[in-house]
PDB file of C-alpha atoms in Angstrom:
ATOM      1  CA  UNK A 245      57.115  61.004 -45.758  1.00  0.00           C
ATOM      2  CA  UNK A 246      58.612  60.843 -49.256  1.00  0.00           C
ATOM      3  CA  UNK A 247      62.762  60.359 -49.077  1.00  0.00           C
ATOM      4  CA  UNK A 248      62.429  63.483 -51.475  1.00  0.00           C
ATOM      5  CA  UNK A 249      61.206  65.782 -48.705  1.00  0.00           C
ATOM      6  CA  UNK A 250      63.606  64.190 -46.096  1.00  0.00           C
ATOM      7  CA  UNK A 251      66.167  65.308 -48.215  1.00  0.00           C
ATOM      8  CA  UNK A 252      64.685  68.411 -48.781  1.00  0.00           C
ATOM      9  CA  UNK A 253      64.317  69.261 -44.844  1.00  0.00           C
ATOM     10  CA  UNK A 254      67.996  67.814 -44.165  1.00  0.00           C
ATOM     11  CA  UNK A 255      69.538  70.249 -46.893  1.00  0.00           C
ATOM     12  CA  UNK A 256      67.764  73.344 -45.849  1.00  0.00           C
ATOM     13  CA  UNK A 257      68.695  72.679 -41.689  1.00  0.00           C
ATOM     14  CA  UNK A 258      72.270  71.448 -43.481  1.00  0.00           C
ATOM     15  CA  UNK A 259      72.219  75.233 -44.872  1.00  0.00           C
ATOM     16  CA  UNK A 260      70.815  77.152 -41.483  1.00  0.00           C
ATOM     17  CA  UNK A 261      73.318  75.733 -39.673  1.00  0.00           C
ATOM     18  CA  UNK A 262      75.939  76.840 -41.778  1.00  0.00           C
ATOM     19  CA  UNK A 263      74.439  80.358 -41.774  1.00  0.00           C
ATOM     20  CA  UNK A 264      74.556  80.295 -37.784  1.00  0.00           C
ATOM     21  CA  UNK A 265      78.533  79.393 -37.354  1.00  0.00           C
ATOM     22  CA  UNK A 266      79.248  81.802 -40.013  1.00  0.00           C
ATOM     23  CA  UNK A 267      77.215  84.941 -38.401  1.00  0.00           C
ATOM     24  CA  UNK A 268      78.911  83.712 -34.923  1.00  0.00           C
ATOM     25  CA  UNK A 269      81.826  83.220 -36.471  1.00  0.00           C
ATOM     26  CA  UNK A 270      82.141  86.947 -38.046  1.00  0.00           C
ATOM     27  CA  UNK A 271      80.655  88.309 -34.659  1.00  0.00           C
ATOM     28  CA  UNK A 272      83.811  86.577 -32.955  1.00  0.00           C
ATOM     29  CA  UNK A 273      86.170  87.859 -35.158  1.00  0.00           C
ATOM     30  CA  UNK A 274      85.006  91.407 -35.373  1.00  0.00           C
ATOM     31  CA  UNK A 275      85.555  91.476 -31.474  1.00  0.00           C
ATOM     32  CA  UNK A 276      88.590  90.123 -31.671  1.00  0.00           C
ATOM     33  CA  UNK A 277      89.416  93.150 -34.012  1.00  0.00           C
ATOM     34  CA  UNK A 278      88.192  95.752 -31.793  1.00  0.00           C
ATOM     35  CA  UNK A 279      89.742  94.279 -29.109  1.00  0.00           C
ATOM     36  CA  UNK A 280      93.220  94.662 -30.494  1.00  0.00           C
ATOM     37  CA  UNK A 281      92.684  98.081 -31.702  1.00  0.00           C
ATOM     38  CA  UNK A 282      91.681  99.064 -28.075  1.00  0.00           C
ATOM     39  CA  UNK A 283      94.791  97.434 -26.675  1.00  0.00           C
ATOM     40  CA  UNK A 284      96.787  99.168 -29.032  1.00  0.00           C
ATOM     41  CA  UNK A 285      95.225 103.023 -28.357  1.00  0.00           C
ATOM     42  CA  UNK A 286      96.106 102.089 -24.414  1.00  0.00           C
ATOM     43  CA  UNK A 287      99.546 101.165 -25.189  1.00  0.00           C
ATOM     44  CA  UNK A 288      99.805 104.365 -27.323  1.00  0.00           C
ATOM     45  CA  UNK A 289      98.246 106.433 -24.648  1.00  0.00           C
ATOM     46  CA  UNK A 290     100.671 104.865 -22.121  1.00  0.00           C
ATOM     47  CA  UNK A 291     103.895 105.228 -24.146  1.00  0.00           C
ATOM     48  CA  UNK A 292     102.658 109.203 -24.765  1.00  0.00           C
ATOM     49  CA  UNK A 293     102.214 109.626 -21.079  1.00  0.00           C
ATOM     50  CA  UNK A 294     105.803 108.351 -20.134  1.00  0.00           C
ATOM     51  CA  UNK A 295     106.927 110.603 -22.574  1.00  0.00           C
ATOM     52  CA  UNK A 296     105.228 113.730 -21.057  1.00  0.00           C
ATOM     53  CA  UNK A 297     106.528 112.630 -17.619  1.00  0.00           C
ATOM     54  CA  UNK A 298     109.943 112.033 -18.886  1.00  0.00           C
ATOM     55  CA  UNK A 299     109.893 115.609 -20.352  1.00  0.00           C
ATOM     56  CA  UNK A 300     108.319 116.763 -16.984  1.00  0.00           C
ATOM     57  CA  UNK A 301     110.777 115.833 -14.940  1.00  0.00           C
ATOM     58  CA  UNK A 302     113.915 116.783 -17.594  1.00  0.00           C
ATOM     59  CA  UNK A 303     112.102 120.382 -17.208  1.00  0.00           C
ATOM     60  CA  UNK A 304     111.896 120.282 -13.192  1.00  0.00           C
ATOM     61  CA  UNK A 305     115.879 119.433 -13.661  1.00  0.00           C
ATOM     62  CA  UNK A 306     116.893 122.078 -16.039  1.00  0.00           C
ATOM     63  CA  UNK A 307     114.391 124.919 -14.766  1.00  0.00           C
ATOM     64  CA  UNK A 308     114.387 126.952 -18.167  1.00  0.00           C
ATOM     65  CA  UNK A 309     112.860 129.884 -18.149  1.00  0.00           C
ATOM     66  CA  UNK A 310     111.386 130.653 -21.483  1.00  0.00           C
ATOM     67  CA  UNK A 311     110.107 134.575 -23.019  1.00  0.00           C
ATOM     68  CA  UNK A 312     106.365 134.525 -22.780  1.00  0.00           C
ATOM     69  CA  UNK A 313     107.058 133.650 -19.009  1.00  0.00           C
ATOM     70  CA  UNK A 314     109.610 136.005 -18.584  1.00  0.00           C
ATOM     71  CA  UNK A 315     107.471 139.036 -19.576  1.00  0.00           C
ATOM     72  CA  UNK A 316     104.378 137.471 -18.009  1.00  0.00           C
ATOM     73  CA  UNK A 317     103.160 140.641 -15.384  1.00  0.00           C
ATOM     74  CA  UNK A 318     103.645 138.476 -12.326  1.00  0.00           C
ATOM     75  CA  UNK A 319     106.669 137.125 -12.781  1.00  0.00           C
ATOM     76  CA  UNK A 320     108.606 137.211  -9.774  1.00  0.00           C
ATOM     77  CA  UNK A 321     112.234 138.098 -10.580  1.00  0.00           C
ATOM     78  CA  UNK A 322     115.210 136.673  -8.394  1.00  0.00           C
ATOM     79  CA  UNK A 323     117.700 139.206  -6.634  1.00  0.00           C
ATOM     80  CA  UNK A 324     120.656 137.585  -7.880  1.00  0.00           C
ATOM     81  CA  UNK A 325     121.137 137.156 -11.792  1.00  0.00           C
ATOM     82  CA  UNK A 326     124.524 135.458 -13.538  1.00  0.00           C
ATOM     83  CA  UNK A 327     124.731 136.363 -17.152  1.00  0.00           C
ATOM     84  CA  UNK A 328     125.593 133.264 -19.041  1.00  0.00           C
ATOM     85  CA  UNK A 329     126.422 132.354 -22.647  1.00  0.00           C
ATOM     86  CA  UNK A 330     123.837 130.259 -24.415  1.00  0.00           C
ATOM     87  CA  UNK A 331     125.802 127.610 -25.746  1.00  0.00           C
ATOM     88  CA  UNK A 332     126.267 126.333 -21.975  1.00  0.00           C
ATOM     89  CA  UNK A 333     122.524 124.903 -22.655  1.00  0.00           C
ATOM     90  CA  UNK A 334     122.766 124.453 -25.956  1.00  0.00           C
ATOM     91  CA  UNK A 335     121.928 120.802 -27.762  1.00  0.00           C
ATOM     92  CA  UNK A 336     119.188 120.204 -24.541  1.00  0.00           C
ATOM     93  CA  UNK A 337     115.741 119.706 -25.826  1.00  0.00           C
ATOM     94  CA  UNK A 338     113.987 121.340 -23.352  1.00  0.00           C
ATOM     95  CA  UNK A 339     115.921 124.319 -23.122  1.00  0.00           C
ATOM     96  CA  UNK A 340     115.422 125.112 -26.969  1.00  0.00           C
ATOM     97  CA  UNK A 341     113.880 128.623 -27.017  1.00  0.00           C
ATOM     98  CA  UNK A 342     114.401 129.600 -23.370  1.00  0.00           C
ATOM     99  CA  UNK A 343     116.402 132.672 -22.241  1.00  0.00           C
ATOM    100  CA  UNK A 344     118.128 131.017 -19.382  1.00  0.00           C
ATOM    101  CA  UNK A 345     117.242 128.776 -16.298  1.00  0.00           C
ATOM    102  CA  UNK A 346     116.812 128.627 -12.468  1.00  0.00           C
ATOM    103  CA  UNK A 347     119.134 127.411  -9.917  1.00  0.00           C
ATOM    104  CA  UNK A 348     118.759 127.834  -5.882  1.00  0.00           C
ATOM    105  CA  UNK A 349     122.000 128.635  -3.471  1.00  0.00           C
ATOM    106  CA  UNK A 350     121.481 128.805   0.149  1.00  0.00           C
ATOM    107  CA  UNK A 351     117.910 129.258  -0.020  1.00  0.00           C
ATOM    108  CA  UNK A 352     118.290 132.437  -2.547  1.00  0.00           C
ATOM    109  CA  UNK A 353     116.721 131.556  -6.107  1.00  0.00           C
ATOM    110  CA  UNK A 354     119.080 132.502  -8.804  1.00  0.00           C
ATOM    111  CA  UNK A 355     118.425 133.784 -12.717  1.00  0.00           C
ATOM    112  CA  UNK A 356     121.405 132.200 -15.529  1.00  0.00           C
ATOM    113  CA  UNK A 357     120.243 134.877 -18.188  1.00  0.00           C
ATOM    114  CA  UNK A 358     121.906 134.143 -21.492  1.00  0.00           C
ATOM    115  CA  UNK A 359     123.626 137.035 -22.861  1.00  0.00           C
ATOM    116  CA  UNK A 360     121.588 137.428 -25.795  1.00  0.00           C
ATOM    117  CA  UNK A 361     118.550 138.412 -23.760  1.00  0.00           C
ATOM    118  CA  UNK A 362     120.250 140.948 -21.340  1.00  0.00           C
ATOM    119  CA  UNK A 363     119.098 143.677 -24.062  1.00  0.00           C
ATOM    120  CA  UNK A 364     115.917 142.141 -24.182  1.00  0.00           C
ATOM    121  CA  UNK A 365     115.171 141.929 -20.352  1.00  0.00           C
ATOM    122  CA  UNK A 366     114.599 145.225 -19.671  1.00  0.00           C
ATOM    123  CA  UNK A 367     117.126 145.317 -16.751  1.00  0.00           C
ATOM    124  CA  UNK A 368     120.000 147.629 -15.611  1.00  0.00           C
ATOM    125  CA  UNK A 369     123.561 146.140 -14.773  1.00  0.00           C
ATOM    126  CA  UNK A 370     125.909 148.453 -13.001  1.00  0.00           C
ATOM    127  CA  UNK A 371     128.706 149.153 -14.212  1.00  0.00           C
ATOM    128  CA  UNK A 372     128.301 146.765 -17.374  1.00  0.00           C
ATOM    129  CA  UNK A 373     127.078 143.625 -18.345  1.00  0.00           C
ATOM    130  CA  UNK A 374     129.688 141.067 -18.831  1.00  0.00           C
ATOM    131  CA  UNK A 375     129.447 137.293 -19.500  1.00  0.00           C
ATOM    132  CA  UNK A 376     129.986 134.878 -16.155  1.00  0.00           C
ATOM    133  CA  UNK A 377     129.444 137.403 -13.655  1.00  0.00           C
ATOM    134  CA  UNK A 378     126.906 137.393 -10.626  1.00  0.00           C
ATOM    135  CA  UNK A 379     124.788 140.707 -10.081  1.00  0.00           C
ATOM    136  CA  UNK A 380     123.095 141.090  -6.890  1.00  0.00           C
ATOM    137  CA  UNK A 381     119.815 143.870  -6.822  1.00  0.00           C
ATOM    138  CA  UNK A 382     120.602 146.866  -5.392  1.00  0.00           C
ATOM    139  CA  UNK A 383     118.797 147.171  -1.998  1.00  0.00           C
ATOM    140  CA  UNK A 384     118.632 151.547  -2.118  1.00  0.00           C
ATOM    141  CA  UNK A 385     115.591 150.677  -4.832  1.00  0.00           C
ATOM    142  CA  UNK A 386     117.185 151.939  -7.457  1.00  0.00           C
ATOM    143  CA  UNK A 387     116.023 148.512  -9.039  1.00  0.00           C
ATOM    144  CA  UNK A 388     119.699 148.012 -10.804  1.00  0.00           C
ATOM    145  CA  UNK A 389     121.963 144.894 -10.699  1.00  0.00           C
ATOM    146  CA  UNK A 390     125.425 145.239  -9.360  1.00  0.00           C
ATOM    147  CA  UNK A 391     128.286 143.537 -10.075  1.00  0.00           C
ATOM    148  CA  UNK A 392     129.187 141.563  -7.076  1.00  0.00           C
ATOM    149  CA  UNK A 393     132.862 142.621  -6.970  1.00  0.00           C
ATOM    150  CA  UNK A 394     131.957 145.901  -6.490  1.00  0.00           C
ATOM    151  CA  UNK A 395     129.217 145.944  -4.892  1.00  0.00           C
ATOM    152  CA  UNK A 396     131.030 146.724  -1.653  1.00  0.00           C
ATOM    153  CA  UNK A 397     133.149 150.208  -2.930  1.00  0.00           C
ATOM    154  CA  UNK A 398     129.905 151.145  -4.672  1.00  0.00           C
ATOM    155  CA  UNK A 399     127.787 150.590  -1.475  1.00  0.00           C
ATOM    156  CA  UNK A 400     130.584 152.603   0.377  1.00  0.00           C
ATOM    157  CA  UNK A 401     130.156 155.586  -2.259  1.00  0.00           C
ATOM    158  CA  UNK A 402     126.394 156.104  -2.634  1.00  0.00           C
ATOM    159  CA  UNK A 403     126.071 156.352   1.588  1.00  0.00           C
ATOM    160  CA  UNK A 404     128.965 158.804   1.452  1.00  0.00           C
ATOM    161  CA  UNK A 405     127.381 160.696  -1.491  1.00  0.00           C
ATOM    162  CA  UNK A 406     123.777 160.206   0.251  1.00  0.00           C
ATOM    163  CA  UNK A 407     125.222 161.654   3.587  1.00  0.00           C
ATOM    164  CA  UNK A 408     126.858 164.673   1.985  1.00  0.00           C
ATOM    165  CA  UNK A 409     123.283 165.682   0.276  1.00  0.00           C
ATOM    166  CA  UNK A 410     122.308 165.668   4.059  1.00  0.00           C
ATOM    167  CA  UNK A 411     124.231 168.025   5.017  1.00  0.00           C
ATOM    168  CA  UNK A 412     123.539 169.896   1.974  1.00  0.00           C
ATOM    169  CA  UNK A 413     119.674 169.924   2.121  1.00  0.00           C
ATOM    170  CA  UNK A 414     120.250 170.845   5.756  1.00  0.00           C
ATOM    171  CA  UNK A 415     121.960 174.072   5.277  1.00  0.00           C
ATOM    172  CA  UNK A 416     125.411 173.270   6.527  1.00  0.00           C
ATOM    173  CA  UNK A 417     128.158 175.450   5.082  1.00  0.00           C
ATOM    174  CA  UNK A 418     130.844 172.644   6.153  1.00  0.00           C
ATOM    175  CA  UNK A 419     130.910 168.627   6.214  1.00  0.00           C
ATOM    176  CA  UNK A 420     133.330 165.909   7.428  1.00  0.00           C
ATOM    177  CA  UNK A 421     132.922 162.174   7.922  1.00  0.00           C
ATOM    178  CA  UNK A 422     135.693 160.290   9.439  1.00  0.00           C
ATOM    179  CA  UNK A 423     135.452 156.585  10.257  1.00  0.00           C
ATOM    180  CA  UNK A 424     137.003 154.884  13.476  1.00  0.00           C
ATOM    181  CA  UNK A 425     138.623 151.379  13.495  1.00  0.00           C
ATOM    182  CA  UNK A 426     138.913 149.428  17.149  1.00  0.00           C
ATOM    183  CA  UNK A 427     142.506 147.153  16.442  1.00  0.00           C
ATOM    184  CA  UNK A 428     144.214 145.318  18.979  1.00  0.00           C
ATOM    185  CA  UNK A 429     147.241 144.831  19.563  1.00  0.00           C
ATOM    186  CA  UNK A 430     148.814 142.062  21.275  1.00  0.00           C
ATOM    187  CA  UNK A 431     151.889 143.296  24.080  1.00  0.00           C
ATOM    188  CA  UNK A 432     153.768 140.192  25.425  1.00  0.00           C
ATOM    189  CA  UNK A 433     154.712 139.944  29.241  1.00  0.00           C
ATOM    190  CA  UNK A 434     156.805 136.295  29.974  1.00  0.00           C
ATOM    191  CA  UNK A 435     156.611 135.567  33.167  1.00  0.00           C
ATOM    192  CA  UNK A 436     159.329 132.116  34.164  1.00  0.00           C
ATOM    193  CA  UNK A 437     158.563 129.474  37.152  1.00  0.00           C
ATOM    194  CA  UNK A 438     159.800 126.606  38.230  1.00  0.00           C
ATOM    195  CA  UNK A 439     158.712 123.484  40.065  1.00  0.00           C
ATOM    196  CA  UNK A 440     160.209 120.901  41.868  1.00  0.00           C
ATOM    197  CA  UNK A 441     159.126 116.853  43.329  1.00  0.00           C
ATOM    198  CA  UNK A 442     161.549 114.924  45.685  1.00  0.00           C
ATOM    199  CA  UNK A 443     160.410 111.038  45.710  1.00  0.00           C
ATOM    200  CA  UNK A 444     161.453 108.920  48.219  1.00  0.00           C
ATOM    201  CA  UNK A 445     164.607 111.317  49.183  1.00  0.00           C
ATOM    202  CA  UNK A 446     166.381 109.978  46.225  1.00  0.00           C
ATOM    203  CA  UNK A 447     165.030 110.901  42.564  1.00  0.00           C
ATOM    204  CA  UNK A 448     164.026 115.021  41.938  1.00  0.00           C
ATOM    205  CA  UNK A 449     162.704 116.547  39.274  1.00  0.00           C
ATOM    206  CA  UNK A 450     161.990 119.988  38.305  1.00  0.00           C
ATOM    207  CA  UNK A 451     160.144 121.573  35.229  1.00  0.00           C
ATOM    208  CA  UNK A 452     160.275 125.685  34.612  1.00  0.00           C
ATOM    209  CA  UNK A 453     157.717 127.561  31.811  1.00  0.00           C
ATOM    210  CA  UNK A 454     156.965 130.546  30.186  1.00  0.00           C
ATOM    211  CA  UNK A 455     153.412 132.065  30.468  1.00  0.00           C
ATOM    212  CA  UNK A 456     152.485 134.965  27.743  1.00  0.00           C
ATOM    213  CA  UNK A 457     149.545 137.591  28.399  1.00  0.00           C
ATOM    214  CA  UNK A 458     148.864 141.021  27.773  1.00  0.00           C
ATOM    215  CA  UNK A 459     147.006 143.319  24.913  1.00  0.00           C
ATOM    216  CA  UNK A 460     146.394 146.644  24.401  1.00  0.00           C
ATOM    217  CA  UNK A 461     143.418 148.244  22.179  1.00  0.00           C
ATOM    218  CA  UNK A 462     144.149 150.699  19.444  1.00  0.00           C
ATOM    219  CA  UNK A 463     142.226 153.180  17.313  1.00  0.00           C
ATOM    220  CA  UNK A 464     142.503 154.816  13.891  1.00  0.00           C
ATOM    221  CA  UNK A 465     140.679 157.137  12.724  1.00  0.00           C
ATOM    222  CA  UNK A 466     140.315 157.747   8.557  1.00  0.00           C
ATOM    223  CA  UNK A 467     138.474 161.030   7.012  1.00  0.00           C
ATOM    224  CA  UNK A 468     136.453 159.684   3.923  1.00  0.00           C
ATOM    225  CA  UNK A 469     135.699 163.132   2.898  1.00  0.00           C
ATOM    226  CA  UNK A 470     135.541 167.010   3.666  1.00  0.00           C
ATOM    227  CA  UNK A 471     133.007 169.731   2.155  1.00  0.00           C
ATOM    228  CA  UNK A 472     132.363 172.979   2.208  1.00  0.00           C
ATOM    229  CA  UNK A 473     129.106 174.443   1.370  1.00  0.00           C
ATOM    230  CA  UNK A 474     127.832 177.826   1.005  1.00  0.00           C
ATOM    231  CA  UNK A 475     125.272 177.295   3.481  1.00  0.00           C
ATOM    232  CA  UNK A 476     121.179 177.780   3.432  1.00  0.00           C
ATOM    233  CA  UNK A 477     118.864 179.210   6.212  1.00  0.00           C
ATOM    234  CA  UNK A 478     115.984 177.230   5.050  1.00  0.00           C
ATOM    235  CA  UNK A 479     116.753 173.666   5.146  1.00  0.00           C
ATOM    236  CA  UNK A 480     114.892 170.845   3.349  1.00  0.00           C
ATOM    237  CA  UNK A 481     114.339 167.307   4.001  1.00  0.00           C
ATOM    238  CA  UNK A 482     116.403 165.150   1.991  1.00  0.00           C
ATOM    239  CA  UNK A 483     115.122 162.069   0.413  1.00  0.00           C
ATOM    240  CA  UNK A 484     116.915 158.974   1.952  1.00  0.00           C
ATOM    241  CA  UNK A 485     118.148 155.746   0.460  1.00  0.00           C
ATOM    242  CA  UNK A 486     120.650 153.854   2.361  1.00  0.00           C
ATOM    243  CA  UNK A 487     119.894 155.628   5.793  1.00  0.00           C
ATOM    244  CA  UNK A 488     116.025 155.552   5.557  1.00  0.00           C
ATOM    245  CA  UNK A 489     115.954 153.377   8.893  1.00  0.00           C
ATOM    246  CA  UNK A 490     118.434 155.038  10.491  1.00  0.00           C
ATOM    247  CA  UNK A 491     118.048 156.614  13.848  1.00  0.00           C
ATOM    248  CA  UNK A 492     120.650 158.910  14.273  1.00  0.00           C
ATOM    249  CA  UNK A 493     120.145 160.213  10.917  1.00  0.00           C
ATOM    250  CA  UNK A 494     116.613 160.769  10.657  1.00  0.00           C
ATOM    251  CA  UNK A 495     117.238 162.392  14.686  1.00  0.00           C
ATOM    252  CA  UNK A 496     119.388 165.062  12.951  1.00  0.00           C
ATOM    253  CA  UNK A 497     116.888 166.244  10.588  1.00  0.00           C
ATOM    254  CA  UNK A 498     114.662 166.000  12.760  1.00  0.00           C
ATOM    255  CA  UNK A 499     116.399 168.511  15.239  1.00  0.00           C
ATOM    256  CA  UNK A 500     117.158 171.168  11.975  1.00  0.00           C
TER     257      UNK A 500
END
């Protein structure tokens, strides 16, 4: 063989060889490539799912309560509502946009409904709504919110009111309702005694006391209100609110 062609064949294998590394070289490299971009997608992924719990669990903390679920049909709305001003939430990202938030007390859930949306809401607050006070629903089913401070005088005036159609729808021509309060009173009786040890025929010692008992039981009686009516032969049954499960109401119109 001529050293031309030796040549010749050395050059050429010379130039496959190149042509291999390269081609393994590139295939190498491009992996390397997609490799990093993969890594980098997870650790975007992962950084975008810490940030979705983190704003998870700021949520679960603050409880807003935003419009669209507000007016959503099955909402279930707490019995107890405080009206609140906004700017107690304000500067919290994930309260932006809400109309209040959710607490729980004692096992009852409660609504903090910003002032602005008390319009909005679609509720009634007896007698008025004012800013930092706590409404409780009013359990006739009149579906209103009553102040807690007076609930109690309010509760006391519907039942009167309620009892006084009664005796209305039932024909009377005259009505009284008078309340009766057990009290005790305490009476003191002190009865003295004494006591005495001898030891040994040569030390004594006595001791006397005073025992108190006694009591005696009171009542008062208060009128909360007198009628008169003109009076009907042909009673009707009145529709009942407050004294719907009551026996000895519902046994008197009953027995007209």
């Amino acid at each position: 063989m001529a050293l031309k062609d030796i040549r010749n064949r050395l050059s050429g294998a010379a130039s496959a060889a190149s042509g291999k590394v390269k081609a393994v070289g590139g295939t190498v490299a491009e992996r390397a490539v997609g490799a990093s971009v993969v890594v980098a997608e997870r650790a975007k992924e992962g950084a975008q799912m810490a940030a979705e719990a983190q704003t998870e669990a700021r949520k679960k903390k603050y409880a807003p309560v935003f419009r669209e679920e507000y007016l959503a049909p099955d909402y279930d709305l707490p019995n107890m509502i405080v009206i609140e001003d906004e700017d107690k939430r304000k500067g919290i990202d994930v309260c932006e946009g809400a109309i209040g938030w959710l607490t729980r007390a004692n096992g009852m859930e409660i609504l903090h409904l910003y002032h602005e949306f008390v319009d909005e809401s679609g509720l009634v607050f007896h007698p008025l709504p004012q800013m930092d006070a706590a409404y409780l629903l009013d359990v006739s089913g009149s579906g209103r919110f009553v102040n807690l401070e007076c609930l109690f005088a309010e509760t006391q005036k519907e039942k009167m009111a309620e009892l006084q159609n009664v005796a209305y729808c039932l024909g009377a021509k005259y009505c009284r309702l008078e309340t009766y309060e057990s009290l005790e009173e305490e009476s003191v009786v002190r009865r003295k005694g004494k006591a005495s040890a001898r030891k040994m025929g040569a030390v004594s010692a006595s001791a006397t006391g005073e025992v108190e008992c006694g009591g005696t039981s009171l009542e008062e009686r208060r009128m909360l209100f007198e009628r008169d009516f003109s009076g009907s032969d042909k009673p009707v049954r009145p529709q009942l609110s407050w004294f719907k499960s009551s026996k000895e109401v519902n046994g008197l119109i009953d027995m007209r």
